[in-house]
Structures are given as C-alpha cells and as structure tokens.
Amino acid sequence: MYAEVIVDVAAYPIDRPFDYLVPEQYRELIESGSRVKVPFGNRQVLGFVTALKSETDVPTDKQKPIGELLDIEPVLTQEMLEMTKWLKRHTLCYEIDALQVMLPSALRAKYEKILGIVDHNVDLPQSVQALFQQREHVELKVDESKELLSLIKKLVKEDILSLETSIKQKTAVKKVRMIHIESDLERLKTVYDSISNQAKKQKDVVKWMMDHPGERIVSADLLKQLSTTNAVLQAVIEKGAATLQMEEIYRDPYADRTMDKTTKLALTNEQHLALSEIIDSYDKQEAKTFLLHGITGSGKTEVYLQAIERALLDDLEAIVLVPEISLTPQMTNRFKERFGSLVAVLHSGLSTGEKYDEWRKIKRGEVKVVVGARSAIFAPFQNVGIIILDEEHEGTYKQDDSPRYHARDVAIWRSEYHNCPVILGSATPSLESYARAKKGNYTLLTLANRPKEQALPEVSVVDMREQLKNGNRSMFSLELAEAINVRLDKQEQMVLFLNRRGHSSFVLCRDCGTVVECPNCDISMTYHRHQEKIKCHYCGEESQVPHTCPECSSEHIRFFGTGTQKVEEEIARLFPAARVLRMDVDTTRKKGSHEHILKLFGEGKADILLGTQMIAKGLDFPNITLVGVLSADTTLHLADFRAAEKTFQLLTQVSGRAGRHDKAGEVIVQTYTPEHYAIQFAQHHDFVPFYNQEMMNRKQFLYPPFTYVVLIQITHEDVLMTAEYAHKAANWLRDNLTDQSEIIGPTASSISRLQNRYRYQCLIKYKKEPTLPEVLQQLTRMYRTDWMKKGILMSIDLNPSSIM
Ligand code: ADP
Ligand code: ZN
Ligand code: ZN
C-alpha cells in the first residue's frame, strides 16, 4: 500500500505528491487527509496524505516508508482535499499552501496526541486499560501495536474515547480539576452521618453537596464558594461524597461576558420578501448565490440571523464572514446573543490555542455557527446549510499571499459542494457582484428602507478650495468646526474620519483641486518620494513633479497625505474641551485594543472618535449625531481603477454610522473635488446611478467587470535583475498569449522597493483568453525551475483586489 503525500517543503520546484510506502502497522489506520512525517532528502518533514493506492511507479529500491502517522482521525475532510485541487488550479499556488491555509496554525506546529476517556460507563478492553493505568489522559504513540490502534480508533468513533492533537508548550489543551458530586442522595447522607461532629468543616461540605447531588463543579469554584480548604475537600472525596477528575475545557475568549438570547424581530415586508426567497432556495437545496443589497441600517443582519435559524432547525451549519472581526464586535455580539453557545468566533486576536479550541469545536460539530474573517470560510463543517459574506465588497476578503484566494469564490465553491445558498450582503456591492446580479448569475434582493423608517443622514459636501480662498488653512472647514462645537455643547458624540491609505500619495493643487493625471490613462499619477517623480502604474508614463499647477499655475501644488496624530493635535488646539479617542494602526496594536476603544466610546467616555478606514464599519451607537470626513479625496486619486468605487463605498459606509437610532444624524464631507460623481452620488445615497456611471467608465477603459485582470509582480534585491526578469515575463506573455489579451508594463510598482527588494509589475487584461491557464502554468514552471535559483520572486495574482 502506498500513500500520495504532499510535503511541507517551501518553494520546491516540483509541486506534486510523492509516493511513500505505508508500513504494515498503519495500513488499517491511515486515511486521506491525515498528517504524516516522512523522510525527505536527509530530514523528516510534515506531509499530508492526499490519496492511497496499491501501486506506484517508484522502483522498489527507491521506495521510502512513512516515518510516522500523526493523526488517526484525518484533520482534512474529503471536501477539503477536493477544494485543495481547485484552489491550486484557481490561484496557481503550491498544493501545500492550499492544504495549510485550511488548518489552524496549531496543526502546523509541534504536536502530541492525547487519548482521553469520554464515557466512563463503558468497560474498556484490557489492552486499553493497560494504556491508561488509571489515568484520565495519556499520550498516544502511533507506534503502538496495530491491533491496539485499530481498537482505539473504533472506540474514538463510538465516542467512548477522545483523541486530540495538542500542541506542546503553552497551547496545550487546557484542563481543570472537576468535582463530580455523588448523585445518590442516600449515599451522600450515609457519608454525612459517618463524619464525626468534630470534623464540622467536612460535614458542611457534604451538607452542601446534598443540596447539589449529581452536579459538576470546578474544584477552585467550590473551595471559594464554601470558603473551605483543599484538605477538607480531599477528605470528603475519600469518603465517597464526590470524585475528582481532570477535565478538558475550552479557552473561551468570551467567558467573562454574559449573553442573553435575543428573540427575533418581526420582519418588515422587504426583509420578509428577501428571507423567503433565500429560504425557498434553501428548501430546494439549490447552490444559489444571492446579492442582498440593503442600505446601511436596513436590517440585513436580521435577515442573516433568521436565514441561519432556518438552517439550524435542520441541524445544518452556517458560516458567517465579516471583513475584519476585531473591528466589528457589535456585529459579532449579535450572533452570540441570538445563538449563544452554538457560535464559535474565529478571529485574528485569538491566541493560537484559542483558535485551535474553536476549530476543534467546529470539527466535532459542537458549534453550528462560525463567525470569522476571511479564513473562516475554511471552517471544517461537514453539513453546511448557508454561507454569508457581510460587506461583500471589502478588499479584505481577498488574501494577498499565497494562496491568493477570494473568500467569495471559496464560498460559492462550498455552496455547490453542499447544495446550499450563499448570501452576499452590502450597502455598496462591488461592481463585479452587482453586474453579476444584473446578468442573473446572482439573485438580487433589495432592502431600500430602514425598518423604523429612520431617514438616512443629511450629507453636506464642503468645498475645501473655497476655504483656502477665504483664508482658512486649517484641515477643519468652518462648517465642520461649527457642527463640532454644536455637538460639544449638546453632549452628543461624533466620528471624525480621516481617509488615508498606505504609502500612496498623489499630487494635488489646493487652489483648483486638480490632481495630476496620466495623459494616456485617466488615472492619477503616483508620487515617488525617492526619485522626486510622478509615475503612472498602468502604462509606465513618468515625469518630474510639477512646481506649479498645470491647470491654474498656482504654486499651492503638493503631494497629499495627513496623519491622524496631526489631526489630533489640531483638534486639541481648536476644541480644547473635546475628549478624543484615536483609533488607527498605532493605537490598536495590542490585542483587544479595538474593542477597548469602542467600549469606552460606547460608554460616553469621549466626544470624538477619530480614526482611519477601520472606523468606517459596523459602529452602531445611538448618541452619534455627526460624522465628519476630513478628506474624501485620498482614495479618489489612488492609482487604481477601483479608486472611485472605493471612495463611494467608504463615504457611504461612514455616513451610515450617523443617526442610526432616534436622534437624527448629519454628515459633513470635506473635499477638493466636490463635483466628482463618486462624491455626488454618495452624498445622495445613490448606489444605482453611481453603478451606472462607473460601469460606463470601466467599459470605456476596459477594466473589470468588462475584462479580467492578472497582476504579475517580480521582486529582487538588484534593480537591474528585477527589471530584466519583469521584461522577460512580459515578453514571454506577449509571445504566448493570443492577441485577445493586452499586456501592460512592466513598470515599477507603487512601492518600488520593499524590505530591500525592488518591485516591478505587469498586468494582463483580457476578456476571453483560452490559453491563459496553460501559459501561466508554463510561466510558473519557468520561474520555479530556473528564475527562483537566481533570487527572483514572482507572484501571480488573478483578479487582484488592488493593482498598486
Ligand atoms: P444592516 O446590517 O443592514 O446595517 P442592521 O441589521 O444592523 O442593519 O439593522 C439596523 C437596526 O435596525 C438595528 O438596530 C436592528 O436591530 C434594527 N432592525 C432590523 N430589523 C428590524 C425589524 N424588522 N424591526 C425592527 N427593528 C429592526
Ligand atoms: Zn490648480
Ligand atoms: Zn498611464
């Protein structure tokens, strides 16, 4: 018997399974999806069994046996193994990357296998008892006899024993001393009577136990509650009033919070209509994708909750994705509140051990709903009934490293595997999704109103060019400053949003609002600080930074970018009484700091919440009556064809933070380009007209969704090497792709050097390109077998979320 094994060897040129001989003692145990240790070169490496077979092409003298079988229960399901193949093809990644991305990091690290007794009422076979020797848990060596291992496997399947892979060091399965109180009241009474009156403390403990027969309580809690000592407790245990067992508990990151189960709301007509379409397709077991387009605060979440409830009735499972979970604690809590302990929350703030615990609960079916960021799409459920992506337009759903997958694609793949619906929800759907919905590939559901008919906030746009003309050089317009003062007087809260993104900056005239654009591409040029140049990342055009505005000859032209810290200082100067909380990358490095800041704000400990992109989502506080956007332009002029779309989405999302409850909300947007359609349509909350306008632009310049885009990035420590190989790649593509594809570049990337590596990129734009998969495969092969040895790193990103 042979196993096909994908080995964990990074960047090995040949990405294929290797055949290993399965040693006699593993033959009945090994399954696809199990992890193994195998010899590779002169060391032992981790590998995944992807298939078992009875023959191999490897000659007998070259065959190597598997070193160790790490799992008796496979960690990867059949579904995951199939998904791996698809991911590999779909994202051009190494198979090992696709396998690893589905597992919690704990399973990629050091391991030990712990066997435990679950059911104490079953008499264990002699050989198993010998293994335990009265202990509750033992480490299981897979080199035990074949018979014993088979027996254990059977007992694990029957839930009589448990088998866990646990991580050595600090993430080991957490255990507590649990007291099981005798359930037979008569026996307790006998113990009580047998204790002499001198041992009053022991008598007190047993007396208390007589009020709680059959219950379990953590030893430490009992000691505390009865103010007694361990010696006393030991004494009554010895007399038979209770037993002590070491029990495994999960680290619960939500342990110190109380959750009430909330009842479902009576749906509005629109919600009801949307839900019934979803449930209808659910009942028919269709793999159908819905786009739920609902304005901010229209009650999309309530629709998700009730759709999930339907799946739970059938004992099926639900996966809910949110863009960035630590930023949306309020959203997460609503799921916890509704479904209580059936919910597992996977997020980046959890420790390795906590994540592993949540993953195990999912794998064992102890929870039914998973809420998490992108990678939660791989939750190892086996009976998925519904999948939800909230804020489906968010860029965080696309992974930037290998495997470069989009959670939406994985969701749809899984829905086809399980024949269940997917709901993509957003107030500002991505152009791609909305276009698919209009073509009928997705089913469009619309929520055009808020449940209690609260009006959307009034949005006013302030022209910052006028402010400058009138002598106001501050980053606060008179209108915004006035509105802030009013709120401070009334003790209402506000959110100030600084639209800021990465390293990118553009050159803007503060007098007329002109942004320097590429003459060929209708896209803003990117400022490169090192060379004092501006460049176009689409066609490579470059020029000197102008000292005067090309439109109005003003000298007030400069590159743009402001930090939150600077804004905070300005607030302190202009509004000395204001209490400010700042939320940006600097103030949120520590685990839990997002939640902490939001909690303080919710408790009214500050008047102003100042922040970047991260405060645009999910905030829902009744006392927020003003949202100020300090600079709407920053995303507008990104060197990316999605610039307008991202700006529209952001403005709509931030506006949605104001006036969600009884108090009316106001939004003030400051901009140097008030006439831009993204700002105009966001001002009037007009998604569909924005969509139509933006689609016209995309069509004219042939950008997605009218075409597909592939981004190829080449990096090297030497700039000449980088350029040389970028040209090689581009030329090779030009020679091998049909003329249906357009190849743009190579050009230097926006961030032209990162961690001492120079970066070049080229873009493939195509509508239909039948040769593409094969051509990219060949390019990859060339890269892995040859270029890589020269220190080149190449990445291929199909449908990149950004092309900067
Ligand atoms: P969205 O997810 O679309 O932004 P939410 O689901 O957060 O909207 O709903 C906004 C507010 O409206 C919430 O406070 C929610 O409790 C409330 N809400 C939602 N549906 C209903 C309903 N059918 N009846 C009354 N209130 C509702
Ligand atoms: Zn100008
Ligand atoms: Zn250009």
mmCIF file of C-alpha atoms in Angstrom, residues 400 500-506 523-528 535-538 613 634-643 646 709-715 747-754 759-763 795 797 799-804:
data_model
loop_
_atom_site.group_PDB
_atom_site.id
_atom_site.type_symbol
_atom_site.label_atom_id
_atom_site.label_comp_id
_atom_site.label_asym_id
_atom_site.label_seq_id
_atom_site.Cartn_x
_atom_site.Cartn_y
_atom_site.Cartn_z
ATOM 1 C CA ASP A 400 -2.674 38.898 -0.551
ATOM 2 C CA ARG A 500 -5.942 57.516 4.383
ATOM 3 C CA ARG A 501 -4.328 54.629 2.677
ATOM 4 C CA GLY A 502 -0.878 53.123 2.834
ATOM 5 C CA HIS A 503 2.085 54.731 1.205
ATOM 6 C CA SER A 504 0.257 56.057 -1.752
ATOM 7 C CA SER A 505 0.118 59.754 -2.400
ATOM 8 C CA PHE A 506 -0.866 61.934 -5.287
ATOM 9 C CA ILE A 523 -5.691 57.617 -13.676
ATOM 10 C CA SER A 524 -3.832 59.747 -11.187
ATOM 11 C CA MET A 525 -0.048 59.635 -11.193
ATOM 12 C CA THR A 526 1.667 58.321 -8.082
ATOM 13 C CA TYR A 527 4.245 60.390 -6.263
ATOM 14 C CA HIS A 528 7.591 58.651 -5.774
ATOM 15 C CA LYS A 535 4.545 57.829 -12.449
ATOM 16 C CA CYS A 536 1.606 56.018 -13.963
ATOM 17 C CA HIS A 537 1.299 52.444 -12.802
ATOM 18 C CA TYR A 538 -0.779 51.415 -15.743
ATOM 19 C CA GLN A 613 -10.654 53.235 7.482
ATOM 20 C CA THR A 634 -7.418 60.408 -0.664
ATOM 21 C CA THR A 635 -8.908 57.213 -2.053
ATOM 22 C CA LEU A 636 -10.335 59.028 -5.032
ATOM 23 C CA HIS A 637 -6.956 59.525 -6.620
ATOM 24 C CA LEU A 638 -5.379 56.194 -5.875
ATOM 25 C CA ALA A 639 -3.591 54.759 -8.864
ATOM 26 C CA ASP A 640 -6.180 52.054 -9.150
ATOM 27 C CA PHE A 641 -9.140 51.587 -11.417
ATOM 28 C CA ARG A 642 -11.252 50.943 -8.313
ATOM 29 C CA ALA A 643 -10.454 54.384 -6.826
ATOM 30 C CA LYS A 646 -13.632 52.568 -3.064
ATOM 31 C CA VAL A 709 -7.034 41.376 -14.764
ATOM 32 C CA VAL A 710 -3.974 39.392 -13.726
ATOM 33 C CA LEU A 711 -1.199 41.109 -11.796
ATOM 34 C CA ILE A 712 2.312 39.693 -12.075
ATOM 35 C CA GLN A 713 4.860 41.039 -9.670
ATOM 36 C CA ILE A 714 8.596 40.391 -9.794
ATOM 37 C CA THR A 715 10.987 41.284 -6.986
ATOM 38 C CA THR A 747 6.639 49.185 -14.746
ATOM 39 C CA ALA A 748 7.920 49.788 -11.231
ATOM 40 C CA SER A 749 5.275 49.133 -8.531
ATOM 41 C CA SER A 750 3.848 51.976 -6.388
ATOM 42 C CA ILE A 751 6.012 50.835 -3.567
ATOM 43 C CA SER A 752 9.061 50.440 -5.724
ATOM 44 C CA ARG A 753 11.244 48.928 -3.040
ATOM 45 C CA LEU A 754 10.085 46.926 -0.050
ATOM 46 C CA ARG A 759 9.410 45.568 -7.270
ATOM 47 C CA TYR A 760 8.206 45.564 -10.860
ATOM 48 C CA GLN A 761 4.871 44.511 -12.183
ATOM 49 C CA CYS A 762 2.913 43.895 -15.306
ATOM 50 C CA LEU A 763 -0.774 43.478 -15.930
ATOM 51 C CA SER A 795 3.747 36.292 -7.738
ATOM 52 C CA ASP A 797 -2.496 37.327 -8.710
ATOM 53 C CA ASN A 799 -8.316 39.152 -10.026
ATOM 54 C CA PRO A 800 -6.185 41.206 -7.624
ATOM 55 C CA SER A 801 -8.048 43.379 -5.124
ATOM 56 C CA SER A 802 -5.763 46.252 -5.912
ATOM 57 C CA ILE A 803 -3.170 46.756 -8.601
ATOM 58 C CA MET A 804 -0.828 49.028 -6.710
#
